[in-house]
Amino acid sequence: MVDFSFSEEQKLFQKSLREWCQKELPLEKIREMDSKGEISRGIIKGMTDMNLLLMTVPQEHGGAEVDWITACIAAEELGYADLSIAVPVLFLVETSWGFVMDKYCTEQVREEIIRKAIKGDAFIGIASTESGGGSDVAAIKSTGRKEGNSWILNGEKTYISGTEEAKKMGGGYFLLVRTAPPIPEASHKGITAFYLPINADGVEIGKRLEDMGRMAISTGSIAMDNVKIPDSYRIGEEGRGFYLTMEGFDNARLLIGATCLGASQRALEIGMEYIKERKAFGSPIGKFEGIQFDLADLWAELEALRSLVYRTAWMNEEKYRNKRFTPHEVSKYISAIKLKVPPFAFKVFEHVMLWLGAWGYTKECPLEMGLRGIMSYYIGAEGAVNIQRIIIARELLGREYIPYK
Ligand SMILES: Cc1cc2nc3c(=O)[nH]c(=O)nc-3n(C[C@H](O)[C@H](O)[C@H](O)COP(=O)(O)OP(=O)(O)OC[C@H]3O[C@@H](n4cnc5c(N)ncnc54)[C@H](O)[C@@H]3O)c2cc1C
């Protein structure tokens, strides 16, 4: 038999997080953070108290060591609360990239960033994308050159989440650079991952980009001019950075799916409340089939995607804990999530805004924040939609069908 219910511990966690969010992240506060362009320090501290930061990291490294289903519950609750999607971004970027960094880094890096980030005293992000493009990770141009027991880093990363937060909180990035020339037919080899401290000599943070959404968390660029770091900042083996990055992307994409479920659920609830009250032509508009059929379709799709997200979270957990599924097998499902859930969430916001009429177009209504925030995941943060299609087709047809090989 299959049991789809959460464990007692997971239910308890969900309840206490919902209560914390109701108290600490009411929609007025979300609006305030969206206008101010920053997540308040108190929220980050509160997230620490709730053991949310890097929550899947093993206890012996200072984390809460929760399973990936619990991490998805957290992402869903934060998405439900913060419709602007900024707090969920902070949560999921740190959880997914902090997990991978912790798994492969040295004890020194753990001391310098992982343990601090768990306490909310440092930020961890991912620095992969460059101005030349983000989808083709193997084409990055930034370099790392070995010099004795150190590495000299050069290049520029852009569209990087959390640059202002890293400046304020300290910490740094899971950085990807090329350390060996590309091998023909295997350009993803020769890429290595490092911990890049934000305050290292030669690191310059560029001007904050003016995004359209998730305003309370920044995006910016990072320039590296002969940045010297010790070999102990290398994450994983030389030349394995591409694979580690794919692992981080998978975890991030899973949490993005859960976040989008939460935001969609909230948008539907806001919509349902409205269509029961709002009258037109003598009836609540929720009585009109044109509206209620739309609601039914969205709800059905939401539940189908929720099943996909949590089943995949279970697979991810089994992959790590019991080696039951191969990473590629899990990636196929995770890419299905990244392909389907953010566009679905965008559709929910769009449709519910239509039910709300003119009110939906104002900033008195929280839905426009969601539409702007969700778009970041739809457009490409942690991977564009066509890249998910390539991954799924690769797993279905075989590697010989990868279009660019
Ligand atoms: C809000 C936000 C925050 C971000 N934060 C970070 C961050 O913290 N760290 C980081 O490293 N990056 C970050 N990114 C960058 C993100 O990873 C990239 O946007 C993403 O990888 C896509 O890269 P690109 O934008 O350069 O688009 P491109 O790679 O140039 O792709 C453009 C379009 O072409 C399509 N395409 C590309 N290749 C193919 C193909 N083979 N077949 C068919 N279609 C194709 C894509 O689907 C896309 O629609 C962020 C992006 C956003 C929007």
CSV table of C-alpha atoms and ligand atoms in Angstrom, one decimal:
chain,number,residue,atom,x,y,z
A,1,MET,CA,0.0,0.0,0.0
A,2,VAL,CA,1.1,3.6,-0.6
A,3,ASP,CA,0.7,6.1,2.3
A,4,PHE,CA,0.7,9.7,1.1
A,5,SER,CA,0.3,11.4,4.5
A,6,PHE,CA,3.0,13.5,6.2
A,7,SER,CA,4.5,12.0,9.4
A,8,GLU,CA,3.4,13.4,12.7
A,9,GLU,CA,6.7,15.4,12.9
A,10,GLN,CA,6.2,16.9,9.5
A,11,LYS,CA,2.6,17.9,10.3
A,12,LEU,CA,3.7,19.5,13.5
A,13,PHE,CA,6.5,21.4,11.7
A,14,GLN,CA,4.0,22.6,9.0
A,15,LYS,CA,1.6,23.8,11.7
A,16,SER,CA,4.3,25.7,13.7
A,17,LEU,CA,5.7,27.2,10.5
A,18,ARG,CA,2.2,28.3,9.4
A,19,GLU,CA,1.7,30.0,12.8
A,20,TRP,CA,5.2,31.7,12.6
A,21,CYS,CA,4.4,32.9,9.1
A,22,GLN,CA,1.0,34.3,10.1
A,23,LYS,CA,2.7,36.3,12.9
A,24,GLU,CA,5.9,37.3,11.2
A,25,LEU,CA,5.0,37.5,7.5
A,26,PRO,CA,1.6,39.1,7.2
A,27,LEU,CA,0.9,40.5,3.8
A,28,GLU,CA,1.3,44.1,5.0
A,29,LYS,CA,4.9,43.3,6.0
A,30,ILE,CA,5.5,41.6,2.7
A,31,ARG,CA,4.3,44.7,0.9
A,32,GLU,CA,6.6,46.8,3.1
A,33,MET,CA,9.6,44.6,2.3
A,34,ASP,CA,8.7,44.6,-1.4
A,35,SER,CA,8.7,48.5,-1.3
A,36,LYS,CA,11.8,48.9,0.8
A,37,GLY,CA,13.7,46.3,-1.2
A,38,GLU,CA,15.0,44.3,1.7
A,39,ILE,CA,14.2,41.3,4.0
A,40,SER,CA,14.3,42.6,7.5
A,41,ARG,CA,17.1,41.3,9.8
A,42,GLY,CA,14.4,40.1,12.2
A,43,ILE,CA,12.9,37.8,9.6
A,44,ILE,CA,16.3,36.2,8.9
A,45,LYS,CA,16.9,35.7,12.7
A,46,GLY,CA,13.4,34.3,13.0
A,47,MET,CA,14.2,31.8,10.2
A,48,THR,CA,17.2,30.7,12.1
A,49,ASP,CA,15.1,30.2,15.3
A,50,MET,CA,12.7,28.1,13.2
A,51,ASN,CA,15.8,26.0,11.9
A,52,LEU,CA,14.9,26.9,8.4
A,53,LEU,CA,18.3,28.0,7.1
A,54,LEU,CA,20.2,25.3,5.4
A,55,MET,CA,17.8,22.9,7.1
A,56,THR,CA,18.9,19.7,5.2
A,57,VAL,CA,22.5,20.0,6.3
A,58,PRO,CA,23.6,17.2,8.7
A,59,GLN,CA,23.4,17.9,12.4
A,60,GLU,CA,27.1,17.3,12.9
A,61,HIS,CA,27.7,20.3,10.7
A,62,GLY,CA,25.2,22.4,12.6
A,63,GLY,CA,22.1,21.9,10.4
A,64,ALA,CA,18.6,20.5,11.3
A,65,GLU,CA,19.2,17.5,9.0
A,66,VAL,CA,15.6,17.4,7.9
A,67,ASP,CA,14.4,15.3,4.9
A,68,TRP,CA,13.6,16.8,1.5
A,69,ILE,CA,9.8,16.4,2.1
A,70,THR,CA,10.1,18.7,5.2
A,71,ALA,CA,12.2,21.1,3.2
A,72,CYS,CA,9.4,21.2,0.6
A,73,ILE,CA,6.9,21.8,3.3
A,74,ALA,CA,9.0,24.8,4.4
A,75,ALA,CA,9.2,26.1,0.9
A,76,GLU,CA,5.5,25.7,0.4
A,77,GLU,CA,4.6,27.5,3.6
A,78,LEU,CA,7.0,30.4,2.8
A,79,GLY,CA,5.5,30.7,-0.7
A,80,TYR,CA,2.0,30.7,0.8
A,81,ALA,CA,3.0,33.5,3.2
A,82,ASP,CA,5.3,35.7,1.0
A,83,LEU,CA,3.6,36.1,-2.2
A,84,SER,CA,6.3,38.4,-3.4
A,85,ILE,CA,8.6,35.3,-3.3
A,86,ALA,CA,11.6,37.1,-1.8
A,87,VAL,CA,11.8,35.2,1.5
A,88,PRO,CA,11.3,31.8,-0.3
A,89,VAL,CA,14.2,32.8,-2.6
A,90,LEU,CA,16.5,33.4,0.4
A,91,PHE,CA,15.4,30.1,1.9
A,92,LEU,CA,15.8,27.9,-1.2
A,93,VAL,CA,19.0,29.4,-2.6
A,94,GLU,CA,20.7,28.9,0.8
A,95,THR,CA,19.1,25.5,1.4
A,96,SER,CA,20.0,24.0,-2.0
A,97,TRP,CA,23.4,25.5,-2.5
A,98,GLY,CA,24.4,25.4,1.1
A,99,PHE,CA,23.6,21.6,1.1
A,100,VAL,CA,25.8,20.9,-1.9
A,101,MET,CA,28.6,23.2,-0.6
A,102,ASP,CA,28.5,21.5,2.8
A,103,LYS,CA,28.5,18.0,1.2
A,104,TYR,CA,31.7,18.6,-0.8
A,105,CYS,CA,33.6,21.3,1.1
A,106,THR,CA,36.5,21.2,3.5
A,107,GLU,CA,36.1,21.6,7.3
A,108,GLN,CA,37.6,25.1,6.9
A,109,VAL,CA,34.8,26.2,4.6
A,110,ARG,CA,32.2,24.7,6.9
A,111,GLU,CA,33.6,26.8,9.7
A,112,GLU,CA,33.9,29.9,7.6
A,113,ILE,CA,30.5,29.9,6.0
A,114,ILE,CA,28.2,26.9,6.5
A,115,ARG,CA,27.9,27.1,10.3
A,116,LYS,CA,27.5,30.9,10.1
A,117,ALA,CA,24.9,30.8,7.4
A,118,ILE,CA,22.8,28.3,9.5
A,119,LYS,CA,22.8,31.0,12.2
A,120,GLY,CA,21.8,33.7,9.7
A,121,ASP,CA,25.2,35.4,10.1
A,122,ALA,CA,26.3,34.8,6.4
A,123,PHE,CA,24.7,34.5,3.0
A,124,ILE,CA,25.3,31.6,0.6
A,125,GLY,CA,24.4,31.9,-3.1
A,126,ILE,CA,25.2,30.4,-6.5
A,127,ALA,CA,27.4,32.2,-9.0
A,128,SER,CA,27.3,30.4,-12.3
A,129,THR,CA,25.6,32.7,-14.9
A,130,GLU,CA,27.7,35.1,-17.0
A,131,SER,CA,26.8,37.9,-19.4
A,132,GLY,CA,27.3,35.4,-22.3
A,133,GLY,CA,24.5,33.2,-21.0
A,134,GLY,CA,23.2,31.0,-18.2
A,135,SER,CA,21.7,27.9,-19.8
A,136,ASP,CA,24.9,26.6,-21.3
A,137,VAL,CA,26.8,26.2,-18.0
A,138,ALA,CA,29.7,24.4,-19.8
A,139,ALA,CA,30.4,27.6,-21.8
A,140,ILE,CA,31.4,29.8,-18.8
A,141,LYS,CA,34.4,32.0,-19.4
A,142,SER,CA,35.5,32.8,-15.9
A,143,THR,CA,38.8,31.0,-15.0
A,144,GLY,CA,40.7,29.6,-12.1
A,145,ARG,CA,44.5,29.1,-12.5
A,146,LYS,CA,46.4,27.1,-10.0
A,147,GLU,CA,49.4,28.8,-8.4
A,148,GLY,CA,51.1,26.6,-5.8
A,149,ASN,CA,48.5,25.8,-3.2
A,150,SER,CA,46.3,28.7,-4.3
A,151,TRP,CA,43.9,29.5,-7.1
A,152,ILE,CA,43.7,32.8,-9.0
A,153,LEU,CA,40.2,33.6,-10.2
A,154,ASN,CA,39.2,36.0,-12.9
A,155,GLY,CA,35.9,36.8,-14.7
A,156,GLU,CA,32.5,38.2,-14.1
A,157,LYS,CA,29.2,36.6,-13.0
A,158,THR,CA,25.9,38.3,-13.5
A,159,TYR,CA,22.2,38.0,-12.6
A,160,ILE,CA,23.4,36.7,-9.2
A,161,SER,CA,20.8,36.5,-6.4
A,162,GLY,CA,21.7,38.0,-3.0
A,163,THR,CA,24.7,40.2,-3.8
A,164,GLU,CA,23.5,43.0,-1.5
A,165,GLU,CA,22.6,40.4,1.2
A,166,ALA,CA,26.1,38.9,0.9
A,167,LYS,CA,27.6,42.4,1.2
A,168,LYS,CA,25.6,43.0,4.4
A,169,MET,CA,25.7,39.6,6.0
A,170,GLY,CA,29.0,38.4,4.8
A,171,GLY,CA,29.4,34.9,3.4
A,172,GLY,CA,29.9,34.2,-0.3
A,173,TYR,CA,29.1,32.0,-3.2
A,174,PHE,CA,29.3,28.5,-4.7
A,175,LEU,CA,31.3,29.7,-7.7
A,176,LEU,CA,31.9,28.0,-11.0
A,177,VAL,CA,35.0,28.6,-13.1
A,178,ARG,CA,36.9,26.9,-15.8
A,179,THR,CA,40.1,25.4,-14.6
A,180,ALA,CA,41.1,23.4,-17.7
A,181,PRO,CA,40.4,23.9,-21.4
A,182,PRO,CA,37.2,22.4,-22.7
A,183,ILE,CA,37.6,18.9,-24.2
A,184,PRO,CA,35.9,18.5,-27.5
A,185,GLU,CA,32.5,16.8,-27.1
A,186,ALA,CA,32.8,17.1,-23.3
A,187,SER,CA,32.9,20.9,-22.6
A,188,HIS,CA,31.4,20.4,-19.2
A,189,LYS,CA,34.6,18.8,-18.0
A,190,GLY,CA,37.4,21.1,-16.8
A,191,ILE,CA,35.0,23.2,-14.6
A,192,THR,CA,35.6,23.4,-10.9
A,193,ALA,CA,33.5,24.8,-8.0
A,194,PHE,CA,34.9,27.0,-5.3
A,195,TYR,CA,33.8,28.9,-2.2
A,196,LEU,CA,34.2,32.6,-3.1
A,197,PRO,CA,34.1,34.8,0.0
A,198,ILE,CA,32.4,38.0,-0.8
A,199,ASN,CA,35.1,40.1,1.0
A,200,ALA,CA,38.1,38.5,-0.7
A,201,ASP,CA,40.6,41.0,-2.3
A,202,GLY,CA,39.8,41.5,-5.9
A,203,VAL,CA,36.0,40.8,-5.6
A,204,GLU,CA,33.8,43.7,-6.7
A,205,ILE,CA,30.0,43.6,-6.4
A,206,GLY,CA,28.3,45.5,-9.2
A,207,LYS,CA,25.3,47.8,-9.0
A,208,ARG,CA,22.1,46.2,-7.9
A,209,LEU,CA,19.9,45.3,-10.9
A,210,GLU,CA,16.4,46.7,-11.1
A,211,ASP,CA,14.3,43.5,-11.2
A,212,MET,CA,10.6,43.5,-11.9
A,213,GLY,CA,9.8,41.3,-8.9
A,214,ARG,CA,10.9,39.7,-5.6
A,215,MET,CA,12.1,43.1,-4.7
A,216,ALA,CA,13.2,42.3,-1.2
A,217,ILE,CA,16.1,40.2,-2.4
A,218,SER,CA,18.8,41.7,-4.6
A,219,THR,CA,20.4,40.5,-7.9
A,220,GLY,CA,23.6,41.9,-9.1
A,221,SER,CA,27.0,41.0,-10.6
A,222,ILE,CA,30.3,39.9,-9.2
A,223,ALA,CA,33.6,40.8,-10.9
A,224,MET,CA,36.8,38.9,-10.0
A,225,ASP,CA,40.1,40.4,-10.7
A,226,ASN,CA,43.0,38.1,-9.8
A,227,VAL,CA,41.2,36.9,-6.7
A,228,LYS,CA,43.6,34.6,-4.7
A,229,ILE,CA,42.0,31.8,-2.7
A,230,PRO,CA,43.5,28.8,-1.0
A,231,ASP,CA,43.0,25.3,-2.5
A,232,SER,CA,41.0,24.5,0.7
A,233,TYR,CA,38.2,26.6,-0.8
A,234,ARG,CA,37.8,24.2,-3.7
A,235,ILE,CA,34.4,22.4,-3.5
A,236,GLY,CA,34.7,18.8,-4.6
A,237,GLU,CA,37.3,17.5,-7.0
A,238,GLU,CA,39.0,19.5,-9.7
A,239,GLY,CA,36.9,19.2,-12.9
A,240,ARG,CA,33.8,18.0,-11.1
A,241,GLY,CA,32.1,21.4,-10.7
A,242,PHE,CA,29.6,20.9,-13.5
A,243,TYR,CA,28.2,17.8,-11.8
A,244,LEU,CA,28.0,19.5,-8.4
A,245,THR,CA,26.2,22.4,-10.0
A,246,MET,CA,23.6,20.0,-11.6
A,247,GLU,CA,23.0,18.5,-8.1
A,248,GLY,CA,22.5,22.0,-6.6
A,249,PHE,CA,20.1,23.0,-9.5
A,250,ASP,CA,18.0,19.8,-8.8
A,251,ASN,CA,17.6,20.6,-5.2
A,252,ALA,CA,16.8,24.3,-5.9
A,253,ARG,CA,14.3,23.4,-8.7
A,254,LEU,CA,12.5,21.0,-6.3
A,255,LEU,CA,12.1,23.7,-3.7
A,256,ILE,CA,11.0,26.2,-6.4
A,257,GLY,CA,8.2,23.8,-7.2
A,258,ALA,CA,7.0,23.7,-3.6
A,259,THR,CA,7.2,27.5,-3.3
A,260,CYS,CA,5.1,27.9,-6.4
A,261,LEU,CA,2.5,25.5,-4.9
A,262,GLY,CA,2.2,27.5,-1.8
A,263,ALA,CA,1.8,30.8,-3.7
A,264,SER,CA,-0.8,29.3,-6.0
A,265,GLN,CA,-2.8,27.9,-3.0
A,266,ARG,CA,-2.8,31.3,-1.4
A,267,ALA,CA,-3.8,33.1,-4.6
A,268,LEU,CA,-6.7,30.6,-5.1
A,269,GLU,CA,-7.9,31.2,-1.5
A,270,ILE,CA,-7.8,35.0,-2.0
A,271,GLY,CA,-9.7,34.5,-5.2
A,272,MET,CA,-12.3,32.1,-3.6
A,273,GLU,CA,-13.0,34.6,-0.8
A,274,TYR,CA,-13.6,37.3,-3.3
A,275,ILE,CA,-15.8,35.5,-5.7
A,276,LYS,CA,-18.1,34.4,-2.9
A,277,GLU,CA,-18.6,38.1,-1.9
A,278,ARG,CA,-18.4,40.1,-5.1
A,279,LYS,CA,-21.8,40.4,-6.8
A,280,ALA,CA,-22.5,41.1,-10.4
A,281,PHE,CA,-25.9,40.8,-12.2
A,282,GLY,CA,-27.5,40.0,-8.9
A,283,SER,CA,-25.4,37.0,-7.9
A,284,PRO,CA,-22.0,36.4,-6.3
A,285,ILE,CA,-19.7,35.9,-9.2
A,286,GLY,CA,-18.7,32.5,-7.8
A,287,LYS,CA,-22.1,31.3,-8.9
A,288,PHE,CA,-21.2,31.8,-12.6
A,289,GLU,CA,-19.8,28.8,-14.3
A,290,GLY,CA,-17.4,31.0,-16.2
A,291,ILE,CA,-15.7,31.6,-12.9
A,292,GLN,CA,-16.2,28.4,-10.9
A,293,PHE,CA,-15.1,26.1,-13.8
A,294,ASP,CA,-11.9,28.1,-14.0
A,295,LEU,CA,-11.4,27.6,-10.2
A,296,ALA,CA,-12.1,23.9,-10.5
A,297,ASP,CA,-9.6,23.5,-13.4
A,298,LEU,CA,-6.9,25.4,-11.5
A,299,TRP,CA,-7.5,23.5,-8.3
A,300,ALA,CA,-7.3,20.1,-10.1
A,301,GLU,CA,-4.1,21.1,-11.8
A,302,LEU,CA,-2.7,22.3,-8.5
A,303,GLU,CA,-3.4,19.0,-6.7
A,304,ALA,CA,-1.8,17.1,-9.6
A,305,LEU,CA,1.3,19.2,-9.4
A,306,ARG,CA,1.4,18.9,-5.6
A,307,SER,CA,1.5,15.1,-5.9
A,308,LEU,CA,4.3,15.4,-8.4
A,309,VAL,CA,6.3,17.7,-6.1
A,310,TYR,CA,6.0,15.6,-3.0
A,311,ARG,CA,6.5,12.3,-4.7
A,312,THR,CA,9.7,13.8,-6.2
A,313,ALA,CA,10.8,15.1,-2.8
A,314,TRP,CA,10.4,11.6,-1.5
A,315,MET,CA,12.5,10.3,-4.5
A,316,ASN,CA,15.1,12.9,-3.8
A,317,GLU,CA,15.3,11.8,-0.2
A,318,GLU,CA,15.5,8.1,-1.2
A,319,LYS,CA,18.3,9.0,-3.6
A,320,TYR,CA,20.3,10.6,-0.8
A,321,ARG,CA,19.4,8.3,2.1
A,322,ASN,CA,19.1,4.9,0.4
A,323,LYS,CA,20.6,5.3,-3.0
A,324,ARG,CA,17.3,4.0,-4.3
A,325,PHE,CA,17.0,6.2,-7.4
A,326,THR,CA,19.8,7.4,-9.6
A,327,PRO,CA,20.5,11.2,-9.8
A,328,HIS,CA,19.4,11.2,-13.4
A,329,GLU,CA,16.1,9.5,-12.7
A,330,VAL,CA,15.3,12.1,-10.0
A,331,SER,CA,16.5,14.9,-12.3
A,332,LYS,CA,13.9,13.9,-14.9
A,333,TYR,CA,11.1,14.4,-12.4
A,334,ILE,CA,12.6,17.5,-10.9
A,335,SER,CA,12.8,19.0,-14.4
A,336,ALA,CA,9.2,18.2,-14.9
A,337,ILE,CA,8.5,20.2,-11.8
A,338,LYS,CA,10.5,23.2,-13.0
A,339,LEU,CA,8.9,22.9,-16.4
A,340,LYS,CA,5.3,22.8,-15.2
A,341,VAL,CA,4.9,24.4,-11.8
A,342,PRO,CA,6.2,28.0,-12.2
A,343,PRO,CA,4.1,28.6,-15.5
A,344,PHE,CA,1.1,27.0,-13.7
A,345,ALA,CA,1.6,29.4,-10.7
A,346,PHE,CA,1.8,32.3,-13.1
A,347,LYS,CA,-1.4,31.2,-14.7
A,348,VAL,CA,-3.1,31.0,-11.3
A,349,PHE,CA,-2.1,34.6,-10.5
A,350,GLU,CA,-3.2,35.8,-13.9
A,351,HIS,CA,-6.6,34.1,-13.7
A,352,VAL,CA,-7.4,35.1,-10.2
A,353,MET,CA,-6.4,38.7,-11.0
A,354,LEU,CA,-9.0,38.5,-13.7
A,355,TRP,CA,-11.7,37.4,-11.2
A,356,LEU,CA,-10.7,40.3,-9.0
A,357,GLY,CA,-11.3,42.9,-11.7
A,358,ALA,CA,-9.9,46.3,-11.2
A,359,TRP,CA,-8.9,45.6,-7.6
A,360,GLY,CA,-6.5,42.9,-8.8
A,361,TYR,CA,-4.6,45.5,-10.8
A,362,THR,CA,-3.9,47.7,-7.7
A,363,LYS,CA,-1.1,47.5,-5.1
A,364,GLU,CA,-3.8,47.2,-2.4
A,365,CYS,CA,-4.2,43.7,-3.7
A,366,PRO,CA,-1.2,41.4,-3.0
A,367,LEU,CA,-1.5,39.4,-6.3
A,368,GLU,CA,0.5,41.7,-8.5
A,369,MET,CA,3.6,41.0,-6.2
A,370,GLY,CA,3.1,37.3,-6.9
A,371,LEU,CA,2.8,37.7,-10.6
A,372,ARG,CA,6.1,39.6,-10.6
A,373,GLY,CA,7.8,37.2,-8.3
A,374,ILE,CA,6.7,34.0,-9.9
A,375,MET,CA,7.9,35.3,-13.3
A,376,SER,CA,11.5,35.1,-12.0
A,377,TYR,CA,11.2,31.3,-11.7
A,378,TYR,CA,9.2,31.0,-15.0
A,379,ILE,CA,11.8,33.0,-17.0
A,380,GLY,CA,14.8,31.1,-15.8
A,381,ALA,CA,16.1,31.5,-12.2
A,382,GLU,CA,17.7,28.1,-11.5
A,383,GLY,CA,17.1,27.0,-15.1
A,384,ALA,CA,15.1,28.0,-18.2
A,385,VAL,CA,12.1,25.9,-19.3
A,386,ASN,CA,13.6,24.6,-22.5
A,387,ILE,CA,16.6,23.3,-20.5
A,388,GLN,CA,14.1,21.2,-18.5
A,389,ARG,CA,12.7,19.9,-21.7
A,390,ILE,CA,16.2,18.9,-22.9
A,391,ILE,CA,16.8,17.1,-19.6
A,392,ILE,CA,13.5,15.2,-19.7
A,393,ALA,CA,14.0,14.2,-23.4
A,394,ARG,CA,17.6,13.1,-22.7
A,395,GLU,CA,16.3,10.8,-20.0
A,396,LEU,CA,13.4,9.5,-22.2
A,397,LEU,CA,15.4,9.0,-25.4
A,398,GLY,CA,19.0,8.6,-24.3
A,399,ARG,CA,22.1,10.8,-24.4
A,400,GLU,CA,22.6,10.4,-28.1
A,401,TYR,CA,19.5,12.5,-28.6
A,402,ILE,CA,20.9,15.6,-26.8
A,403,PRO,CA,20.4,18.3,-29.4
A,404,TYR,CA,23.6,20.1,-29.0
A,405,LYS,CA,26.0,17.1,-29.2
B,1,LIG,C1,15.7,36.7,-10.9
B,1,LIG,C2,16.8,35.9,-11.3
B,1,LIG,C3,17.8,35.5,-10.4
B,1,LIG,C4,18.9,34.7,-10.8
B,1,LIG,N1,19.8,34.3,-9.9
B,1,LIG,C5,20.9,33.7,-10.3
B,1,LIG,C6,21.9,33.3,-9.3
B,1,LIG,O1,21.8,33.5,-8.1
B,1,LIG,N2,23.0,32.7,-9.8
B,1,LIG,C7,23.2,32.4,-11.1
B,1,LIG,O2,24.2,31.8,-11.5
B,1,LIG,N3,22.3,32.7,-12.0
B,1,LIG,C8,21.1,33.3,-11.6
B,1,LIG,N4,20.1,33.7,-12.6
B,1,LIG,C9,20.4,33.4,-14.0
B,1,LIG,C10,19.6,32.2,-14.4
B,1,LIG,O3,20.3,31.0,-14.0
B,1,LIG,C11,19.6,32.2,-16.0
B,1,LIG,O4,18.7,33.3,-16.3
B,1,LIG,C12,19.2,31.0,-16.6
B,1,LIG,O5,20.1,30.0,-16.5
B,1,LIG,C13,19.0,31.2,-18.1
B,1,LIG,O6,20.1,31.8,-18.7
B,1,LIG,P1,20.0,33.2,-19.6
B,1,LIG,O7,19.1,34.1,-18.8
B,1,LIG,O8,21.3,33.6,-19.9
B,1,LIG,O9,19.2,32.7,-20.8
B,1,LIG,P2,19.9,32.0,-22.1
B,1,LIG,O10,20.7,30.8,-21.6
B,1,LIG,O11,20.5,33.0,-23.0
B,1,LIG,O12,18.6,31.4,-22.8
B,1,LIG,C14,17.6,32.3,-23.4
B,1,LIG,C15,16.5,31.5,-24.0
B,1,LIG,O13,16.9,30.5,-24.9
B,1,LIG,C16,16.4,29.3,-24.5
B,1,LIG,N5,17.4,28.2,-24.8
B,1,LIG,C17,18.7,28.2,-24.5
B,1,LIG,N6,19.3,27.0,-25.0
B,1,LIG,C18,18.3,26.4,-25.7
B,1,LIG,C19,18.3,25.2,-26.4
B,1,LIG,N7,19.4,24.4,-26.5
B,1,LIG,N8,17.1,24.8,-27.0
B,1,LIG,C20,16.0,25.6,-26.9
B,1,LIG,N9,16.0,26.7,-26.2
B,1,LIG,C21,17.1,27.1,-25.6
B,1,LIG,C22,16.2,29.3,-23.0
B,1,LIG,O14,15.1,28.4,-22.6
B,1,LIG,C23,15.7,30.8,-22.8
B,1,LIG,O15,14.3,30.9,-23.1
B,1,LIG,C24,19.0,34.4,-12.2
B,1,LIG,C25,18.0,34.7,-13.1
B,1,LIG,C26,16.9,35.5,-12.7
B,1,LIG,C27,15.9,35.8,-13.7
